[in-house]
Amino acid sequence: MNHSASPSFAVVPGRFVQRVLAGREREVIDLVESAYRQHGSGDTVNPPSYFLRFPDRPKERIIALPAAVGGDVRTAGLKWISSFPDNIGVGLPRASAVLLLNDLDTGYPYACLEGSVISASRTAASAALAAVTLTRGRSRLGRVGFVGTGLIAKYIHTYLAAADWPFERIGVYDTSADRVRGFSMQLRQTSRIPIEAFTSAEDIIRASDVIVFATTAGTPHVDDPKWFAHAPLVLHVSLRDVSPEVVLCAANFVDDVEHCLKADTSVHLTEQRTGGRDFLDGTLYDALTGEVTPSTDRTVLFSPFGLGVLDLVLGSFVYQECLSAGELSTIDGFFSELETHGTVTRPETEEA
């Protein structure tokens, strides 16, 4: 921002966000990795997320994720994202979001971006980064199974492909047969990898080397550790699919311990069950830096709560790209009452 002039405020629509990010998945993965490294080294502020819930509609929620990032990004902000699962029944996506960016020097917000594409992109980039990092030394990776077939599953497939994942077969399972058909059609438009539809969660889990949970489940629905006897990688993006029994049989990695052990996530339920956190092996940052080496002969379960710093890093990137391209839609006169009445000056001091 130009601090010598009146603060400006821009709106970045979703079509601009998509235009900036389309085809740049590898760059986004690198940005997300840099955000994780900044967070792990302490160059971020990422307080707890706040959940706005509705007593008469327990499935629905709106979440506020405040954060700040230092380094070259130097931005604070807030992601405000809703999850209304019943939207799917009326032809709308489950989630909608906006992202506010604030200048770190003045505190003034300087941009509002459509946030659902940014959120989906950073979630998918995080999953792809985790998949690459947590499977080092593993030989069986080609059979990938998607449990849940919404927007996030689509983005994760795109980002895995961008990371040169060695797909051999893509499995698909959802409680809705229509969504399975639609998702399978989308995959066939962009990939020649064989696609197989499954009729049960057990079957797809047992038949997959990598399992992506991207559902709207509010409570665990997978509770048999035997389904994971072949020691797959599990990208537990939706956080509440597996029971504590499954968690306790796995090597567990999270994006941030304090954030993930709350809000009745599967790992939070496991902490409540056991009274401790010894079942956690480490964070993705630990694996990135080599402090912890992921197991190659146990199920590896990655449970990312989703950090606001990831949205800020990606949102700041989109803003700067739009600014450089001259595509910002600035709202003139958005801020009013900018005049101050009186200034504070230092008193003059006499020379001794």
Tab-separated table of C-alpha atoms in Angstrom:
chain	number	residue	atom	x	y	z
A	1	MET	CA	0.000	0.000	0.000
A	2	ASN	CA	1.005	3.629	-0.557
A	3	HIS	CA	0.894	5.103	2.934
A	4	SER	CA	1.273	8.689	1.675
A	5	ALA	CA	-2.161	8.523	0.035
A	6	SER	CA	-5.608	7.550	1.235
A	7	PRO	CA	-5.911	3.786	1.817
A	8	SER	CA	-7.339	1.944	-1.154
A	9	PHE	CA	-9.574	-1.104	-1.178
A	10	ALA	CA	-9.898	-3.624	-3.998
A	11	VAL	CA	-12.244	-6.497	-4.742
A	12	VAL	CA	-10.884	-9.560	-6.558
A	13	PRO	CA	-13.695	-11.707	-8.046
A	14	GLY	CA	-13.473	-15.459	-8.344
A	15	ARG	CA	-12.893	-15.363	-12.099
A	16	PHE	CA	-9.685	-13.384	-11.510
A	17	VAL	CA	-8.583	-15.806	-8.800
A	18	GLN	CA	-9.134	-18.756	-11.132
A	19	ARG	CA	-7.328	-17.015	-13.976
A	20	VAL	CA	-4.265	-16.386	-11.808
A	21	LEU	CA	-4.082	-19.903	-10.363
A	22	ALA	CA	-5.076	-22.012	-13.382
A	23	GLY	CA	-2.181	-24.101	-14.627
A	24	ARG	CA	0.154	-22.907	-11.865
A	25	GLU	CA	-0.363	-25.816	-9.488
A	26	ARG	CA	3.347	-26.484	-9.020
A	27	GLU	CA	3.914	-22.841	-8.096
A	28	VAL	CA	1.021	-22.987	-5.629
A	29	ILE	CA	2.474	-26.124	-4.012
A	30	ASP	CA	5.770	-24.264	-3.578
A	31	LEU	CA	3.943	-21.301	-2.030
A	32	VAL	CA	2.117	-23.593	0.390
A	33	GLU	CA	5.385	-25.291	1.342
A	34	SER	CA	6.948	-21.890	2.016
A	35	ALA	CA	3.962	-21.018	4.237
A	36	TYR	CA	4.391	-24.232	6.232
A	37	ARG	CA	8.082	-23.508	6.665
A	38	GLN	CA	7.366	-19.946	7.810
A	39	HIS	CA	4.778	-21.240	10.250
A	40	GLY	CA	7.123	-23.916	11.573
A	41	SER	CA	9.912	-21.402	12.085
A	42	GLY	CA	7.636	-19.029	14.025
A	43	ASP	CA	7.270	-16.283	11.403
A	44	THR	CA	3.463	-16.335	11.501
A	45	VAL	CA	0.595	-15.614	13.846
A	46	ASN	CA	-2.195	-18.176	13.594
A	47	PRO	CA	-4.652	-17.981	16.510
A	48	PRO	CA	-7.458	-20.491	16.972
A	49	SER	CA	-10.241	-20.501	14.417
A	50	TYR	CA	-13.674	-19.389	15.579
A	51	PHE	CA	-16.734	-21.485	14.735
A	52	LEU	CA	-20.090	-19.771	14.346
A	53	ARG	CA	-22.689	-22.503	14.814
A	54	PHE	CA	-26.478	-22.524	14.675
A	55	PRO	CA	-28.329	-24.426	17.426
A	56	ASP	CA	-31.193	-25.424	15.129
A	57	ARG	CA	-28.869	-26.488	12.259
A	58	PRO	CA	-25.966	-28.479	13.694
A	59	LYS	CA	-24.527	-29.465	10.293
A	60	GLU	CA	-23.960	-25.861	9.255
A	61	ARG	CA	-21.201	-23.528	10.360
A	62	ILE	CA	-19.219	-20.453	9.387
A	63	ILE	CA	-15.573	-20.332	10.408
A	64	ALA	CA	-13.309	-17.314	10.934
A	65	LEU	CA	-9.585	-17.962	10.433
A	66	PRO	CA	-7.471	-14.923	11.412
A	67	ALA	CA	-3.739	-14.983	10.707
A	68	ALA	CA	-0.647	-12.928	9.909
A	69	VAL	CA	2.460	-13.762	7.909
A	70	GLY	CA	5.849	-12.048	8.047
A	71	GLY	CA	8.764	-12.316	5.655
A	72	ASP	CA	8.179	-11.120	2.100
A	73	VAL	CA	4.403	-11.576	2.418
A	74	ARG	CA	3.874	-9.175	5.359
A	75	THR	CA	0.112	-9.461	5.434
A	76	ALA	CA	-2.557	-10.038	8.043
A	77	GLY	CA	-6.084	-11.097	7.294
A	78	LEU	CA	-9.137	-13.202	7.835
A	79	LYS	CA	-10.764	-16.053	5.934
A	80	TRP	CA	-14.526	-16.225	6.496
A	81	ILE	CA	-15.733	-19.564	5.141
A	82	SER	CA	-19.104	-21.246	5.438
A	83	SER	CA	-20.009	-24.909	5.216
A	84	PHE	CA	-23.677	-25.599	4.443
A	85	PRO	CA	-23.864	-29.238	3.263
A	86	ASP	CA	-27.515	-29.006	2.225
A	87	ASN	CA	-26.523	-26.554	-0.508
A	88	ILE	CA	-25.592	-29.551	-2.632
A	89	GLY	CA	-29.246	-30.587	-2.806
A	90	VAL	CA	-30.213	-27.269	-4.438
A	91	GLY	CA	-27.331	-27.183	-6.875
A	92	LEU	CA	-24.938	-24.943	-4.925
A	93	PRO	CA	-21.447	-25.800	-3.636
A	94	ARG	CA	-21.241	-26.690	0.038
A	95	ALA	CA	-18.673	-23.995	0.863
A	96	SER	CA	-18.414	-20.283	0.131
A	97	ALA	CA	-15.748	-17.897	1.353
A	98	VAL	CA	-14.172	-14.470	1.254
A	99	LEU	CA	-10.618	-13.531	2.224
A	100	LEU	CA	-9.730	-10.136	3.671
A	101	LEU	CA	-6.148	-8.857	3.498
A	102	ASN	CA	-4.861	-6.194	5.909
A	103	ASP	CA	-1.793	-3.998	5.631
A	104	LEU	CA	0.613	-4.773	8.482
A	105	ASP	CA	1.808	-1.173	8.807
A	106	THR	CA	-1.546	0.621	9.045
A	107	GLY	CA	-3.954	-2.192	9.845
A	108	TYR	CA	-6.231	-1.072	7.006
A	109	PRO	CA	-7.843	-3.836	4.944
A	110	TYR	CA	-6.750	-3.388	1.349
A	111	ALA	CA	-8.463	-6.228	-0.490
A	112	CYS	CA	-11.369	-8.656	-0.403
A	113	LEU	CA	-10.928	-11.768	-2.528
A	114	GLU	CA	-13.356	-14.526	-3.427
A	115	GLY	CA	-12.027	-17.193	-1.095
A	116	SER	CA	-13.462	-20.582	-2.045
A	117	VAL	CA	-11.053	-21.130	-4.954
A	118	ILE	CA	-8.115	-19.988	-2.815
A	119	SER	CA	-9.256	-22.295	-0.014
A	120	ALA	CA	-9.695	-25.282	-2.328
A	121	SER	CA	-6.336	-24.621	-3.991
A	122	ARG	CA	-4.376	-24.341	-0.771
A	123	THR	CA	-6.129	-27.435	0.627
A	124	ALA	CA	-5.260	-29.438	-2.474
A	125	ALA	CA	-1.704	-28.112	-2.563
A	126	SER	CA	-1.292	-29.046	1.097
A	127	ALA	CA	-2.559	-32.570	0.385
A	128	ALA	CA	-0.229	-32.980	-2.609
A	129	LEU	CA	2.739	-31.671	-0.620
A	130	ALA	CA	1.931	-34.061	2.225
A	131	ALA	CA	1.531	-36.976	-0.183
A	132	VAL	CA	4.971	-36.402	-1.675
A	133	THR	CA	6.635	-35.744	1.679
A	134	LEU	CA	5.053	-38.549	3.705
A	135	THR	CA	5.548	-41.336	1.139
A	136	ARG	CA	9.299	-41.090	0.689
A	137	GLY	CA	10.688	-44.603	0.583
A	138	ARG	CA	7.373	-46.221	-0.321
A	139	SER	CA	7.039	-48.278	-3.479
A	140	ARG	CA	3.248	-48.767	-3.762
A	141	LEU	CA	1.581	-45.466	-4.598
A	142	GLY	CA	-0.359	-45.933	-7.834
A	143	ARG	CA	-3.832	-46.940	-6.627
A	144	VAL	CA	-5.484	-43.742	-5.399
A	145	GLY	CA	-8.974	-43.801	-3.890
A	146	PHE	CA	-11.254	-40.815	-3.360
A	147	VAL	CA	-13.864	-41.111	-0.609
A	148	GLY	CA	-16.097	-38.117	-1.296
A	149	THR	CA	-16.349	-36.577	-4.758
A	150	GLY	CA	-16.940	-32.857	-4.326
A	151	LEU	CA	-14.909	-29.796	-5.294
A	152	ILE	CA	-12.048	-30.585	-2.914
A	153	ALA	CA	-11.607	-34.074	-4.363
A	154	LYS	CA	-11.459	-32.550	-7.851
A	155	TYR	CA	-8.788	-30.068	-6.797
A	156	ILE	CA	-6.730	-32.704	-4.979
A	157	HIS	CA	-6.686	-34.887	-8.084
A	158	THR	CA	-5.518	-31.896	-10.146
A	159	TYR	CA	-2.733	-31.070	-7.710
A	160	LEU	CA	-1.577	-34.665	-7.358
A	161	ALA	CA	-1.358	-34.847	-11.150
A	162	ALA	CA	0.639	-31.605	-11.185
A	163	ALA	CA	3.026	-33.178	-8.668
A	164	ASP	CA	3.574	-36.052	-11.154
A	165	TRP	CA	1.834	-38.607	-8.979
A	166	PRO	CA	2.342	-42.145	-10.402
A	167	PHE	CA	-1.355	-42.930	-10.910
A	168	GLU	CA	-2.174	-46.476	-11.981
A	169	ARG	CA	-5.867	-46.526	-11.078
A	170	ILE	CA	-8.266	-43.989	-9.581
A	171	GLY	CA	-10.973	-45.337	-7.295
A	172	VAL	CA	-14.116	-43.353	-6.548
A	173	TYR	CA	-16.680	-43.765	-3.773
A	174	ASP	CA	-19.487	-41.529	-2.561
A	175	THR	CA	-22.839	-42.060	-0.888
A	176	SER	CA	-24.391	-40.400	-3.961
A	177	ALA	CA	-24.241	-42.431	-7.171
A	178	ASP	CA	-24.918	-39.250	-9.181
A	179	ARG	CA	-21.839	-37.563	-7.709
A	180	VAL	CA	-19.744	-40.640	-8.470
A	181	ARG	CA	-20.852	-40.490	-12.116
A	182	GLY	CA	-20.239	-36.758	-12.365
A	183	PHE	CA	-16.818	-36.945	-10.750
A	184	SER	CA	-15.810	-39.887	-12.927
A	185	MET	CA	-16.834	-37.977	-16.055
A	186	GLN	CA	-14.715	-35.007	-14.979
A	187	LEU	CA	-11.701	-37.234	-14.425
A	188	ARG	CA	-12.071	-38.890	-17.824
A	189	GLN	CA	-12.005	-35.473	-19.486
A	190	THR	CA	-8.552	-34.712	-18.081
A	191	SER	CA	-6.936	-38.119	-17.553
A	192	ARG	CA	-6.506	-41.465	-19.266
A	193	ILE	CA	-5.929	-43.270	-15.975
A	194	PRO	CA	-8.399	-46.152	-15.435
A	195	ILE	CA	-11.263	-45.203	-13.124
A	196	GLU	CA	-13.123	-47.670	-10.930
A	197	ALA	CA	-16.301	-46.933	-8.993
A	198	PHE	CA	-16.683	-48.664	-5.613
A	199	THR	CA	-19.878	-49.380	-3.730
A	200	SER	CA	-18.507	-49.321	-0.189
A	201	ALA	CA	-15.907	-47.431	1.840
A	202	GLU	CA	-14.365	-50.718	2.941
A	203	ASP	CA	-13.755	-51.909	-0.606
A	204	ILE	CA	-12.099	-48.709	-1.802
A	205	ILE	CA	-9.930	-48.428	1.304
A	206	ARG	CA	-8.699	-52.020	1.058
A	207	ALA	CA	-7.943	-51.566	-2.659
A	208	SER	CA	-6.024	-48.248	-2.450
A	209	ASP	CA	-2.419	-47.293	-1.708
A	210	VAL	CA	-3.444	-43.674	-1.133
A	211	ILE	CA	-6.856	-42.754	0.276
A	212	VAL	CA	-8.283	-39.236	0.110
A	213	PHE	CA	-11.115	-38.485	2.537
A	214	ALA	CA	-12.938	-35.386	1.255
A	215	THR	CA	-16.430	-35.788	2.708
A	216	THR	CA	-18.871	-33.722	4.739
A	217	ALA	CA	-18.916	-36.273	7.580
A	218	GLY	CA	-19.438	-34.758	11.018
A	219	THR	CA	-18.661	-37.929	12.971
A	220	PRO	CA	-16.471	-40.987	12.274
A	221	HIS	CA	-17.959	-43.564	9.921
A	222	VAL	CA	-14.849	-45.728	9.368
A	223	ASP	CA	-13.911	-47.636	12.497
A	224	ASP	CA	-12.210	-50.902	11.540
A	225	PRO	CA	-8.379	-50.781	11.579
A	226	LYS	CA	-8.288	-54.043	9.600
A	227	TRP	CA	-9.367	-52.126	6.486
A	228	PHE	CA	-5.955	-50.410	6.653
A	229	ALA	CA	-3.867	-53.563	7.151
A	230	HIS	CA	-1.956	-52.839	3.918
A	231	ALA	CA	-0.523	-49.619	5.449
A	232	PRO	CA	-1.751	-46.954	2.987
A	233	LEU	CA	-1.227	-43.217	3.073
A	234	VAL	CA	-4.440	-41.521	4.209
A	235	LEU	CA	-5.005	-37.862	3.334
A	236	HIS	CA	-7.655	-37.192	5.952
A	237	VAL	CA	-8.667	-33.795	4.595
A	238	SER	CA	-12.222	-33.844	5.977
A	239	LEU	CA	-10.859	-34.635	9.461
A	240	ARG	CA	-13.796	-36.539	10.975
A	241	ASP	CA	-14.071	-39.752	8.954
A	242	VAL	CA	-12.045	-42.272	10.962
A	243	SER	CA	-12.507	-43.465	14.527
A	244	PRO	CA	-9.932	-43.289	17.338
A	245	GLU	CA	-9.307	-47.011	16.817
A	246	VAL	CA	-8.064	-46.277	13.293
A	247	VAL	CA	-6.054	-43.269	14.465
A	248	LEU	CA	-4.299	-45.315	17.142
A	249	CYS	CA	-3.144	-47.892	14.592
A	250	ALA	CA	-1.549	-45.249	12.356
A	251	ALA	CA	1.476	-42.977	12.275
A	252	ASN	CA	-0.188	-39.580	12.665
A	253	PHE	CA	0.877	-36.260	11.193
A	254	VAL	CA	-0.997	-32.954	11.445
A	255	ASP	CA	-0.386	-29.457	10.109
A	256	ASP	CA	-0.550	-27.857	13.573
A	257	VAL	CA	-1.048	-29.749	16.818
A	258	GLU	CA	-3.065	-27.182	18.751
A	259	HIS	CA	-5.350	-26.376	15.848
A	260	CYS	CA	-6.093	-29.953	14.890
A	261	LEU	CA	-6.789	-31.232	18.399
A	262	LYS	CA	-10.117	-29.479	18.753
A	263	ALA	CA	-13.616	-29.248	17.242
A	264	ASP	CA	-14.172	-33.024	17.534
A	265	THR	CA	-11.792	-33.961	14.762
A	266	SER	CA	-10.790	-37.626	14.747
A	267	VAL	CA	-7.455	-36.823	16.379
A	268	HIS	CA	-9.230	-34.656	18.956
A	269	LEU	CA	-11.559	-37.543	19.808
A	270	THR	CA	-8.482	-39.751	20.143
A	271	GLU	CA	-6.891	-37.304	22.566
A	272	GLN	CA	-10.094	-37.324	24.607
A	273	ARG	CA	-10.148	-41.127	24.530
A	274	THR	CA	-6.517	-41.611	25.558
A	275	GLY	CA	-5.964	-38.547	27.701
A	276	GLY	CA	-2.754	-37.673	25.857
A	277	ARG	CA	-1.053	-36.865	22.574
A	278	ASP	CA	1.544	-39.610	22.366
A	279	PHE	CA	-0.207	-41.039	19.306
A	280	LEU	CA	0.969	-38.044	17.239
A	281	ASP	CA	4.218	-38.617	15.341
A	282	GLY	CA	4.739	-35.026	14.264
A	283	THR	CA	3.719	-32.216	11.934
A	284	LEU	CA	4.157	-31.827	8.207
A	285	TYR	CA	6.864	-29.266	9.003
A	286	ASP	CA	8.719	-31.938	10.991
A	287	ALA	CA	8.611	-34.223	7.968
A	288	LEU	CA	9.633	-31.441	5.562
A	289	THR	CA	12.691	-30.588	7.643
A	290	GLY	CA	13.658	-34.228	8.253
A	291	GLU	CA	13.142	-34.002	11.999
A	292	VAL	CA	10.698	-36.924	11.770
A	293	THR	CA	10.871	-39.707	9.184
A	294	PRO	CA	7.442	-41.097	8.223
A	295	SER	CA	6.907	-44.828	8.568
A	296	THR	CA	6.932	-46.956	5.428
A	297	ASP	CA	5.323	-50.053	6.988
A	298	ARG	CA	2.417	-48.494	8.925
A	299	THR	CA	-0.618	-46.548	7.830
A	300	VAL	CA	0.315	-42.869	7.678
A	301	LEU	CA	-2.608	-40.570	8.498
A	302	PHE	CA	-2.312	-36.888	7.600
A	303	SER	CA	-4.959	-34.713	9.267
A	304	PRO	CA	-4.683	-31.044	8.185
A	305	PHE	CA	-6.956	-28.662	10.069
A	306	GLY	CA	-6.222	-25.966	7.505
A	307	LEU	CA	-4.201	-22.936	8.561
A	308	GLY	CA	-5.201	-19.370	7.816
A	309	VAL	CA	-1.585	-18.553	6.963
A	310	LEU	CA	-1.891	-20.735	3.846
A	311	ASP	CA	-4.831	-18.662	2.609
A	312	LEU	CA	-2.958	-15.428	3.303
A	313	VAL	CA	0.138	-16.502	1.379
A	314	LEU	CA	-1.921	-17.623	-1.600
A	315	GLY	CA	-4.317	-14.666	-1.410
A	316	SER	CA	-1.421	-12.213	-1.288
A	317	PHE	CA	0.068	-13.905	-4.348
A	318	VAL	CA	-3.215	-13.570	-6.270
A	319	TYR	CA	-3.528	-9.899	-5.246
A	320	GLN	CA	-0.005	-9.071	-6.386
A	321	GLU	CA	-0.535	-10.842	-9.706
A	322	CYS	CA	-3.751	-8.895	-10.325
A	323	LEU	CA	-2.029	-5.667	-9.315
A	324	SER	CA	0.868	-6.304	-11.726
A	325	ALA	CA	-1.589	-7.102	-14.529
A	326	GLY	CA	-3.635	-3.952	-13.889
A	327	GLU	CA	-6.752	-6.020	-13.139
A	328	LEU	CA	-7.639	-4.785	-9.658
A	329	SER	CA	-11.160	-3.460	-9.188
A	330	THR	CA	-10.542	-0.652	-6.711
A	331	ILE	CA	-13.513	0.893	-4.917
A	332	ASP	CA	-13.029	4.663	-4.754
A	333	GLY	CA	-13.936	6.263	-1.459
A	334	PHE	CA	-14.425	2.964	0.360
A	335	PHE	CA	-12.946	4.463	3.545
A	336	SER	CA	-14.422	7.681	4.934
A	337	GLU	CA	-13.625	9.900	7.925
A	338	LEU	CA	-9.930	9.788	7.130
A	339	GLU	CA	-9.072	13.232	8.471
A	340	THR	CA	-7.428	13.381	11.869
A	341	HIS	CA	-8.029	16.281	14.209
A	342	GLY	CA	-4.716	17.317	15.627
A	343	THR	CA	-1.312	15.688	15.474
A	344	VAL	CA	1.004	14.470	18.147
A	345	THR	CA	4.433	16.098	18.081
A	346	ARG	CA	7.428	15.668	20.285
A	347	PRO	CA	8.180	18.634	22.534
A	348	GLU	CA	11.342	20.499	21.649
A	349	THR	CA	14.222	19.923	24.033
A	350	GLU	CA	16.764	22.546	24.990
A	351	GLU	CA	20.374	21.836	24.327
A	352	ALA	CA	22.348	21.442	27.498
